[in-house]
Structure formats: C-alpha cells, structure tokens
Amino acid sequence: MPKVLKIAVQAPLRSVFDYLPPAGSDPDTLRPGVRVQVPFGPRRRIGVLLEIADSSELDPAKLKPVLAVLDPEPLLSADDLALLTWASRYYHYPIGEALALAFAPLLREGKSAAPETVRVLCPEGPGAAGAAALVKRSPRQAELLRLLWEHPGGLPPAILAGLDGGKHTANALVGKGLARWREQAAQVAAALPAPAPALELNPGQTAAVARVLEALGGFRAFLLDGVTGSGKTEVYLRLAGEVLARGGQVMVLVPEISLTPQLEARFRARFPAPLAVYHSGLAAGERRRAWLAMQRGEASILLGTRSAVFMPLRAPGLIVLDEEHDASFKQHDGFRFSARDVAVMRAHLLKIPVVLGSATPSLESLHNVRQGRYQHLHLPERAGGAAPPLFRLLDIRGQRLVEGLSPRLLSEIGQTLGRREQVLLFVNRRGFAPTLICHACGWVAQCGCCDANLVIHFGEDRLRCHHCGHEQALIRACAKCGDTGLRPLGLGTERIEAALEEHFPEARVARIDRDSTRRKGSLQQLLDDIQAGRVDILVGTQMLAKGHHFPKVTLVGIVDVDGGLHSTDYRAGERTAQLIMQVAGRAGREDRPGSVLLQTRQPGHPLLCSLIREGYAGFAEGCAAERAAAGLPPFGYQALWRAESAEADRPGRFLAGLAESAGRMRAPSLQVLGPVPAPLARRAGKHRAQLLLQSPRRGELHGVVETLLDAVPALLAGCRVQWSMDIDPVDVY
DNA sequence: AGCACGCCGACT
DNA sequence: GTCGGCGTGCTC
C-alpha cells in the first residue's frame, strides 16, 4: 500500500480528502503543514497536508495524485494545525475553509511564500581605478562605477531608479563585465534606534506585571481589569519587553483596525524589535509580508485584529487581547470564531500566558474568573491619581426637549464651553433621524427590500437603508398622499450636531460616525483636531467609545440611554453598560474629574441604578445572576441556526425540520427555541428566520449540532435556503 | 461553494 | 428546432 496524504481542501465540505503523493516524488520528504495543489472534481484547488497515512478508507484506485507541492517547508507548524483542527471542530466549520482563512490572502490563493528578493547591482572585474579607465568616455557609467565601488555590498533598485538613466547605465556596465546583478533577500523592516524609556509603574501595574511574568513559560489566562487610563498598555509593554528579552514573540490583538496605529506607535517607540501589523485593511502584499515575517520569526511583535489570531508564530511567548469584551472579536460571517476564545485555546495549546484586558469585562470572562479558570488582575482606578467621573441621571420625563436635549443638559454644555473645556455627546445612531413620517397620513418611508425604515441623511440629501445597500434621494412629498408635511422622527448624530450648532453658534462641533469618517485618514484628522483643541463639542456614535482618549473632555452626555435598555436581545443590558462606562472613560483628566449625564425617562431602572451606584462590577454581578437564573450564557451554551431565502416560507420550514430532528434526539438538557422570524425578518429581499439551541451542557449541545449538520443535506433537498450555524453567538440579528 | 448534468418554457 | 431556467448531485 502506498502512502496516503490526508489533505484539507479549500472547499465547504466537512471532510478531509485522501490523495496519493505527487508522481515521481518521495513521500518521506513531505511534511504536514505544506500547501499543495490538488485535482478536485473538474477543477484544481489549494489544500494543506494534514497527515501522511498508511492507508485510506477509500479504494486506492480512486485516489488521485497531488498535482504539486507548493512549499519546500511547512508554513504551518504542528501547533498551528492543532489549533485550526480544534477551531474547525469546535465551530463545526469545514477544516479546509478554516485553514484557508489562517493564511494571508495571497498564500491562500497558492502564491509563493519564498522570501522576497531584490536585484542589487554589484561591482565586478578590475578594482575601482582599473575599471574607471575602461569607461572614460561615458561619464554616467563612470559615476555609477564610482558609486558601486563605494558600496561593494550592492546598490538596491531604489537608488538605481533615482539616477539618470540608472537601469540603462547599469546594464551597460554589466555588458562590459564591470558589474553584475545579484538576487538578495529583501531587508526586513529595520529596527528603530533610541527606544523610549519605560514609564514608572504604580503598585497595581507592578503587581499585575509580576503575576504574569511568574506564569511565563506555561499556560495561564489573566483578566486584566482596569478602567480607561489605568495604564493597561504600559502593562502590555512591560510584559512584551520581558518576552522579547527571552527571545519570544508577542501577539497583541485589538478589536478594530483604527486602534492599531496608536498601539503600533507605542510599541515601535519602546522596542527596537521588528514589528508586524496584520489586518484586513492592508494591501495583499503587506499582509503576506507580515504573515511570513511572523512565521519565520523575523518579526517578534505582532499587532493585529481578529484575523491575526491564527497567524503562525515561530517562538510564541505571550498573547495579549485588549478590549476583550468587544463583540468585534467574534467573526460575523463564514467562519464564526471568537478571536478571544481562540486566543485562550491557543495559549493553552502553546503553554504560554494570555492576558485579556478590559475596563468592562464580558460576563463570560468574569464567569471564568469565578470558576478559577482566569486570574483576575485589578488595576487601581486611574494612573496618576485622576478622579473617576461623576455619574448623574437626568430625569427628562415631562421636560421640554430641544431635539432630544434637555434644558439641564444644554445649560451644562454651555457652562463647560464657558470654561473652555470640551463636551462629548453620545448618540448611538448615525444619520439625521431614523424615520421619515408623513404628518398628514402617517406613512413612513421604508426600504423596499428590508423590514426597516429608511434613515434620513439630511446633509447628503439622501434616504438610506442601514441594512442593505439601498439609498435614494430625500423626498419632499409623501409617497402615499402627496402631502409635503414630511417630518423627521427620532434622533441621529447629524440632528444633534445641527441642534448644537444652532444652540451654540460659537462652538465648533465635530461629528464622528461611520459617515463622517468614511474617507481614509479622516478619522485621524478629526482625532487630531480634537486633541489640538480645535473642537469644542464632539458628537458621535460608539466609535467614540473605542480606545481613543480625549483628555480635554470634562462633560459627557448620553442623549438616550433608554433605547439600549429595552431590546429583545438579552445581551443589550451588558452592552449598554459597557458602552456607558467606555464613553464615560473618555472624560476627565488628572486635575479635573469628568462629569457624565445620562438622559433617561426611567431614572429608577434597576440596571441604571446599580451601574451608577455600584459601578460596572456591581452591575455585572446583578446581570450575571439574571443570566444564571435563565440558563443563558455564560451559564448555558448556545448554537444559533440562521436561514434565509427569497421564498417566505422556506427558512421556517428548513429550521422546523432541524428543530424536529433535534427534538427526536436523546438530549435531556437541550432547549429548542424556535424557529422564529429573525429580528429583521426581511433583509435585502430575503426572508430570514432563526432557531436557537441551548443547553447547560456544552458537550450535549455540540453532539446535537453535529448530528443536525449531517441532516442538513436531506433537509435542503426540496427546500433550498442559505443557512449558517453560529456557535456561541453574540449577536442575534 | 463551484460546476457539471438534466429536463421543461420563450425565442434568434 | 435551440438557449437557458435552476433543481440535483458530486468533489478523495
């Protein structure tokens, strides 16, 4: 029996495929982790060699040989493969697709992983003086020759391109045997000189650093719990320094691309070590370069977003994941992994520590602390002894509001501006108003292909659907009765911005949301303006709550907290509390504590009260008790099936079939909830439904899911839908 | 997912 | 007579 290659082929199929070694090759030289090209049905596909086996369950005559082995050395180590195999199993996602997503896009497509080279020009032949005599009549050649002998190591293309007729002159010299081209490995990003000194640590930071350092060289998970400004980043930097000194690599993950530049700046200023940045905003070539630099160990610090969690590491020493509560760590389509949970599993498999940082930890992580799985590290309130912000509820019941702003909030804004301090207003909705309604007949502008209202974008004179690509010109007359009394209903950032400009004509108002920051670099420009004091009032969405710090802001207004408290999503409370605390964290500085005003019509709401009286920790405790009583995560486990189709009845029928199969299984702890229409029952012309499976026993839930996946093909026959299955869902939409 | 094959309506 | 609609089945 010849050797059989077990290959994870890039295809949405849950099995591994068997192939024969490529014709005329020695299978003993092959190693798991190399990419291969294989025949797959009528086409060719890229796959990854997982294992070299002695036999196949299939008839060997039916096996085809691999067409090509793409890498001389494995790109993924046994550890990398183990992690991806685990993730593929845990999330029930096809192994070939999961593996493909671990590669930089160019490598996924089968492009070369060979080290990049540049062609440099080197001097050759008689020495400088002798050669000069040979080109007396060509001044350009003579000049280049002089340059060459000054740099006998070779001139890179960048310098040659800067010379008049550089390439031409160079080739002339090569023709005369006075120079030659040489392929040379491209330089990895050069190290920076003069690292910035480390900051002084306060006792809390010192203790946190010490606890993690004790754990280096083995697995341990830490929850680093510290409010904004408590100096979490300095803790990361200290830990990174120690790991680098021991020759290890450090992986640092953040939830959003926009958070990488500031962190990159701090790491680069501190460490001369080569650093790689990896996220989907980079060009394909840059991503490949960063990926290979980490894989080969040429870079020792990795800064990335969730897609970086699978990057191969040559000498892994530490994983840091900042803002661990952030839902962006969960992939929302395709391979729906949680980068936070994968990071913890990866640290476990690699036997290294992982540090999860947050000012507002997720209930999951707090639960893991209670269970003894994570160690809780607290940082004192604020580095430098700044006072925490003062929270106040503003009861707006019966108040006369100016575009949603109460007289009290407006007067406090005025006072703050009078002191030449900045104000931040948080409105969790972009656009002018979320609804356009006819005052005469009650007609509401709706999206033709979603169950959603069109949002008014006054500035651009458009109506937009925030759920599909649809947009149209803003209409002046009711589409139903023709009346011209159309009114905006509800509040968005644009409307608040306009109201403030009207009310405080002297103030400079900046709006920060996805619309105002769409252009590349515009967010940075706005942040710079705020930093430099060229802005008096900031109005924005949750973009304001993420990472950026505004030390000149002393008043934070949350225009409408009630919206976040009354959602059908059981996580809405947790998210609202995190958002409030994160936005509040932007306010105040060492010499002047910030003030946070929350406008509400329910000043007695238990969530709000506990958050304000006891802080986030107290709130989280109460919230966890409610979850425990209902068996919700983190006290129960969930798998969410989604289905959609242009045909209204299909998603429900498909999911009902699954629900029925689930009900027939022997799984006493399993709760089958649904199928029900999705919260957005129609989106982009597709009808959507979902089915939630829940169980306090993870193993039982996953067993059911596995069986149901086997039943999918039969259910799909005669009821075609687009479907997906989401393990540990964080969003139900 | 692609991409084949395969069996029924409106057209150069 | 075909071109092409998408239902069905397969990929080691």
CSV table of C-alpha atoms (C1' of nucleotides) in Angstrom, one decimal, chain A residues 12-13 42-43, chain B residues 1-4:
chain,number,residue,atom,x,y,z
A,12,PRO,CA,-17.1,24.0,2.1
A,13,LEU,CA,-17.0,20.3,2.9
A,42,PRO,CA,-13.3,19.3,-12.6
A,43,ARG,CA,-11.0,21.9,-11.1
B,1,DA,C1',-19.1,26.8,-2.9
B,2,DG,C1',-18.5,25.8,-8.0
B,3,DC,C1',-19.6,23.2,-11.7
B,4,DA,C1',-21.5,19.5,-14.1
